Amino acid sequence: MKLRMGLALASAVDTTTVIVTKLSGADVTITCGGVPMVEKGQVAPEATADPEQMKGSQIGKRYVDATGEFEVLCTKAGDGSLAVNGELLVIAEAKPLPTSD
């Protein structure tokens, strides 16, 4: 599957859905619970989640990779952890506001 900005993805193992909000252009595989996500609206193949990647996702949170080049917005929470190319994504931190003089 070719990822693009704004693409909605759904988990094959739980209720998690996300929207791709930042993409570097490199080919990546995004997983939830260790199983590749599918385009929202498509029927997901039957799959079994990796218990090591079932730490949950939170609705409304942005998840990023270590480089900051890949980001998704979680639109529906679930039990699976999000990962890209096998690397778990973390919740993006808010940027501090600049101080005023």
Coordinates of N, CA, C and O in Angstrom, one line a residue:
M1 N 0.8 -1.2 0.0 CA 0.0 0.0 0.0 C 0.9 1.2 0.0 O 1.8 1.3 0.8
K2 N 0.6 2.2 -0.9 CA 1.3 3.4 -0.9 C 0.7 4.4 0.1 O -0.5 4.8 -0.1
L3 N 1.5 4.9 1.0 CA 1.0 5.8 2.0 C 1.0 7.2 1.4 O 1.9 7.6 0.6
R4 N 0.1 8.1 1.8 CA 0.0 9.5 1.4 C -0.6 10.3 2.6 O -1.2 9.8 3.4
M5 N -0.3 11.6 2.5 CA -0.8 12.5 3.5 C -2.4 12.4 3.5 O -3.0 12.4 2.5
G6 N -3.0 12.4 4.7 CA -4.4 12.3 4.8 C -5.1 11.0 4.7 O -6.3 10.8 4.8
L7 N -4.3 10.0 4.4 CA -4.8 8.6 4.3 C -5.3 8.1 5.6 O -4.5 8.2 6.6
A8 N -6.5 7.6 5.7 CA -7.0 7.0 6.9 C -6.7 5.5 6.9 O -7.0 4.8 5.9
L9 N -6.2 5.0 8.0 CA -5.8 3.6 8.2 C -6.6 3.0 9.4 O -6.8 3.7 10.3
A10 N -6.9 1.7 9.3 CA -7.5 1.0 10.3 C -6.7 -0.2 10.7 O -6.1 -0.8 9.9
S11 N -6.8 -0.5 12.0 CA -6.1 -1.7 12.5 C -6.8 -3.0 12.1 O -8.0 -3.0 12.0
A12 N -6.0 -4.0 11.9 CA -6.6 -5.4 11.6 C -6.8 -6.2 12.9 O -7.4 -7.2 12.8
V13 N -6.4 -5.7 14.1 CA -6.5 -6.5 15.3 C -7.3 -5.8 16.4 O -7.6 -6.4 17.4
D14 N -7.6 -4.5 16.2 CA -8.4 -3.8 17.3 C -9.2 -2.7 16.6 O -9.4 -2.7 15.4
T15 N -9.6 -1.7 17.4 CA -10.5 -0.6 16.9 C -9.7 0.6 16.5 O -10.3 1.6 16.1
T16 N -8.4 0.6 16.6 CA -7.6 1.8 16.3 C -7.7 2.2 14.8 O -7.7 1.4 13.9
T17 N -7.9 3.6 14.7 CA -7.8 4.2 13.3 C -6.9 5.4 13.5 O -6.9 6.1 14.5
V18 N -6.2 5.7 12.4 CA -5.3 6.9 12.4 C -5.4 7.6 11.0 O -5.9 7.0 10.0
I19 N -4.9 8.8 11.0 CA -4.8 9.5 9.7 C -3.3 9.9 9.6 O -2.7 10.4 10.6
V20 N -2.7 9.7 8.4 CA -1.3 10.0 8.2 C -1.2 11.6 8.1 O -1.9 12.1 7.2
T21 N -0.4 12.2 8.9 CA -0.3 13.7 8.9 C 1.1 14.2 8.5 O 1.2 15.3 8.2
K22 N 2.1 13.3 8.5 CA 3.4 13.7 8.1 C 4.1 12.5 7.5 O 4.1 11.4 8.2
L23 N 4.7 12.6 6.4 CA 5.3 11.5 5.7 C 6.6 11.9 5.0 O 6.5 12.9 4.3
S24 N 7.7 11.3 5.1 CA 8.9 11.7 4.5 C 9.0 11.3 3.0 O 9.8 11.9 2.3
G25 N 8.2 10.4 2.6 CA 8.3 10.0 1.2 C 8.9 8.6 1.0 O 8.8 8.0 0.0
A26 N 9.6 8.2 2.1 CA 10.2 6.8 2.0 C 9.1 5.8 2.2 O 8.1 6.1 2.8
D27 N 9.4 4.6 1.7 CA 8.4 3.5 1.9 C 8.4 3.1 3.3 O 9.5 2.8 3.8
V28 N 7.3 3.0 3.9 CA 7.2 2.6 5.3 C 6.0 1.6 5.5 O 5.1 1.6 4.7
T29 N 6.1 0.8 6.5 CA 5.0 -0.1 6.8 C 4.6 0.3 8.2 O 5.3 0.3 9.2
I30 N 3.3 0.7 8.4 CA 2.8 1.1 9.7 C 2.0 -0.1 10.2 O 1.2 -0.7 9.5
T31 N 2.2 -0.4 11.4 CA 1.5 -1.6 12.1 C 0.8 -1.1 13.3 O 1.1 -0.1 13.9
C32 N -0.2 -1.9 13.7 CA -0.9 -1.7 15.0 C -1.0 -3.1 15.6 O -1.5 -4.0 15.0
G33 N -0.4 -3.3 16.8 CA -0.4 -4.6 17.4 C 0.5 -5.5 16.7 O 0.4 -6.8 16.8
G34 N 1.5 -5.0 15.9 CA 2.4 -5.8 15.1 C 1.9 -6.3 13.8 O 2.6 -7.0 13.1
V35 N 0.7 -5.9 13.4 CA 0.0 -6.3 12.2 C -0.1 -5.1 11.3 O -0.6 -4.1 11.7
P36 N 0.2 -5.2 10.0 CA 0.1 -4.0 9.1 C -1.4 -3.5 9.1 O -2.3 -4.3 9.1
M37 N -1.5 -2.2 9.1 CA -2.8 -1.5 9.0 C -3.3 -1.5 7.6 O -2.5 -1.6 6.7
V38 N -4.6 -1.4 7.4 CA -5.2 -1.4 6.1 C -5.9 -0.1 5.9 O -6.2 0.6 6.9
E39 N -6.1 0.3 4.6 CA -6.8 1.5 4.3 C -8.2 1.4 4.9 O -8.9 0.4 4.8
K40 N -8.7 2.5 5.6 CA -10.0 2.5 6.2 C -11.1 2.2 5.2 O -11.1 2.7 4.1
G41 N -12.0 1.3 5.5 CA -13.0 0.8 4.6 C -12.8 -0.5 4.0 O -13.7 -1.1 3.4
Q42 N -11.5 -0.9 4.0 CA -11.2 -2.2 3.4 C -11.3 -3.3 4.4 O -11.2 -3.0 5.6
V43 N -11.6 -4.5 4.0 CA -11.7 -5.6 4.9 C -10.3 -6.1 5.2 O -9.5 -6.3 4.3
A44 N -10.0 -6.1 6.5 CA -8.7 -6.5 7.0 C -8.6 -8.0 7.0 O -9.6 -8.7 7.4
P45 N -7.4 -8.6 6.6 CA -7.3 -10.0 6.7 C -7.2 -10.5 8.2 O -6.8 -9.7 9.0
E46 N -7.6 -11.7 8.4 CA -7.6 -12.2 9.8 C -6.1 -12.2 10.3 O -5.3 -12.8 9.5
A47 N -5.9 -11.7 11.4 CA -4.5 -11.7 12.0 C -4.5 -11.8 13.5 O -5.5 -11.5 14.1
T48 N -3.4 -12.2 14.0 CA -3.2 -12.3 15.4 C -2.2 -11.2 15.9 O -1.1 -11.1 15.3
A49 N -2.5 -10.4 16.9 CA -1.7 -9.4 17.4 C -0.5 -9.9 18.2 O -0.6 -11.0 18.8
D50 N 0.6 -9.2 18.1 CA 1.8 -9.5 18.9 C 1.6 -9.0 20.3 O 1.4 -7.8 20.5
P51 N 1.6 -9.8 21.3 CA 1.3 -9.4 22.7 C 2.2 -8.3 23.2 O 1.9 -7.5 24.0
E52 N 3.5 -8.3 22.7 CA 4.5 -7.3 23.1 C 4.1 -5.9 22.5 O 4.6 -4.9 23.0
Q53 N 3.2 -5.8 21.5 CA 2.8 -4.5 20.9 C 1.3 -4.2 21.2 O 0.6 -3.7 20.4
M54 N 0.9 -4.6 22.4 CA -0.5 -4.3 22.8 C -0.5 -3.4 24.0 O -1.1 -3.7 25.0
K55 N 0.1 -2.2 23.9 CA 0.1 -1.3 25.0 C -0.9 -0.1 24.8 O -0.9 0.8 25.6
G56 N -1.6 -0.1 23.7 CA -2.7 0.8 23.5 C -2.3 2.1 22.8 O -1.1 2.4 22.6
S57 N -3.3 2.7 22.3 CA -3.2 4.0 21.6 C -4.3 4.9 22.1 O -5.4 4.4 22.5
Q58 N -4.0 6.2 22.1 CA -5.0 7.2 22.7 C -5.6 8.1 21.6 O -4.9 8.6 20.8
I59 N -6.9 8.3 21.7 CA -7.6 9.1 20.7 C -7.1 10.6 20.8 O -6.9 11.1 21.9
G60 N -7.0 11.2 19.7 CA -6.6 12.6 19.7 C -5.1 12.9 19.8 O -4.7 14.0 19.7
K61 N -4.3 11.9 20.0 CA -2.8 12.1 20.2 C -2.1 11.9 18.9 O -2.6 11.1 18.0
R62 N -1.1 12.6 18.7 CA -0.2 12.5 17.5 C 0.9 11.6 17.9 O 1.6 11.8 18.9
Y63 N 1.2 10.6 17.0 CA 2.3 9.6 17.3 C 3.4 9.9 16.2 O 3.1 10.0 15.0
V64 N 4.6 9.9 16.7 CA 5.8 10.2 15.8 C 6.8 9.1 15.9 O 6.9 8.5 17.0
D65 N 7.7 9.0 14.9 CA 8.8 8.1 15.0 C 10.0 8.9 15.6 O 9.9 10.1 15.9
A66 N 11.1 8.3 15.8 CA 12.3 8.9 16.5 C 12.9 10.0 15.7 O 13.4 11.0 16.3
T67 N 12.8 10.0 14.4 CA 13.3 11.1 13.5 C 12.4 12.2 13.4 O 12.8 13.3 12.9
G68 N 11.1 12.1 13.7 CA 10.1 13.1 13.5 C 9.7 13.3 12.1 O 9.0 14.2 11.8
E69 N 10.0 12.4 11.2 CA 9.7 12.4 9.8 C 8.4 11.7 9.5 O 7.9 11.9 8.4
F70 N 7.8 11.0 10.4 CA 6.6 10.3 10.2 C 5.7 10.6 11.4 O 6.1 10.5 12.5
E71 N 4.4 10.9 11.1 CA 3.5 11.3 12.1 C 2.1 10.8 11.7 O 1.7 10.9 10.6
V72 N 1.3 10.3 12.7 CA -0.1 10.0 12.5 C -0.9 10.6 13.6 O -0.4 10.8 14.7
L73 N -2.2 10.9 13.3 CA -3.1 11.3 14.3 C -4.1 10.2 14.6 O -4.7 9.7 13.7
C74 N -4.2 9.8 15.9 CA -5.1 8.7 16.3 C -6.5 9.2 16.4 O -6.8 10.2 17.1
T75 N -7.4 8.7 15.5 CA -8.8 9.1 15.5 C -9.7 8.2 16.2 O -10.9 8.5 16.5
K76 N -9.2 7.0 16.6 CA -10.0 6.1 17.4 C -9.0 5.2 18.1 O -8.1 4.6 17.6
A77 N -9.2 5.2 19.4 CA -8.3 4.4 20.3 C -8.5 2.9 20.2 O -9.5 2.5 19.7
G78 N -7.5 2.2 20.6 CA -7.5 0.8 20.6 C -6.5 0.2 21.6 O -5.8 0.9 22.2
D79 N -6.4 -1.1 21.6 CA -5.4 -1.8 22.5 C -4.0 -2.0 21.8 O -3.1 -2.2 22.6
G80 N -3.9 -1.8 20.5 CA -2.6 -2.1 19.9 C -1.7 -0.8 19.9 O -2.2 0.3 20.0
S81 N -0.4 -1.1 19.9 CA 0.6 0.0 19.8 C 0.9 0.2 18.4 O 1.0 -0.7 17.6
L82 N 1.1 1.5 18.0 CA 1.5 1.9 16.7 C 3.0 1.8 16.4 O 3.8 2.2 17.3
A83 N 3.4 1.3 15.3 CA 4.8 1.2 14.9 C 5.0 1.5 13.4 O 4.0 1.3 12.6
V84 N 6.2 2.0 13.1 CA 6.5 2.1 11.7 C 7.8 1.4 11.4 O 8.8 1.6 12.2
N85 N 7.8 0.6 10.4 CA 9.0 -0.3 10.1 C 9.5 -1.0 11.3 O 10.7 -1.1 11.5
G86 N 8.6 -1.5 12.2 CA 9.0 -2.2 13.4 C 9.4 -1.4 14.6 O 9.5 -1.9 15.7
E87 N 9.5 -0.1 14.5 CA 9.9 0.8 15.6 C 8.6 1.4 16.2 O 7.8 2.1 15.4
L88 N 8.4 1.3 17.5 CA 7.2 1.8 18.1 C 7.2 3.3 18.0 O 8.2 4.0 18.2
L89 N 6.0 3.9 17.8 CA 5.8 5.3 17.7 C 5.5 5.8 19.1 O 5.0 5.1 20.0
V90 N 5.9 7.0 19.4 CA 5.7 7.7 20.7 C 4.7 8.9 20.5 O 4.6 9.4 19.4
I91 N 4.1 9.3 21.6 CA 3.2 10.4 21.6 C 4.1 11.7 21.4 O 5.1 11.9 22.1
A92 N 3.7 12.5 20.5 CA 4.4 13.8 20.2 C 4.3 14.7 21.4 O 3.2 14.8 21.9
E93 N 5.4 15.3 21.7 CA 5.3 16.3 22.8 C 4.9 17.7 22.2 O 5.3 18.0 21.1
A94 N 4.2 18.5 23.0 CA 3.9 19.8 22.6 C 5.2 20.7 22.6 O 6.0 20.5 23.5
K95 N 5.2 21.5 21.6 CA 6.4 22.4 21.5 C 6.2 23.6 22.5 O 5.1 24.2 22.5
P96 N 7.2 24.0 23.2 CA 7.1 25.1 24.1 C 6.9 26.4 23.4 O 7.5 26.6 22.3
L97 N 6.1 27.3 24.0 CA 5.9 28.6 23.3 C 7.1 29.4 23.6 O 7.8 29.3 24.6
P98 N 7.4 30.3 22.6 CA 8.6 31.2 22.8 C 8.3 32.1 24.0 O 7.2 32.6 24.2
T99 N 9.3 32.5 24.7 CA 9.2 33.4 25.8 C 9.1 34.8 25.3 O 9.7 35.1 24.2
S100 N 8.3 35.6 25.9 CA 8.2 37.0 25.5 C 9.2 37.9 26.3 O 9.6 37.5 27.4
D101 N 9.7 38.9 25.7 CA 10.7 39.8 26.4 C 10.0 40.8 27.3 O 9.0 41.2 27.3

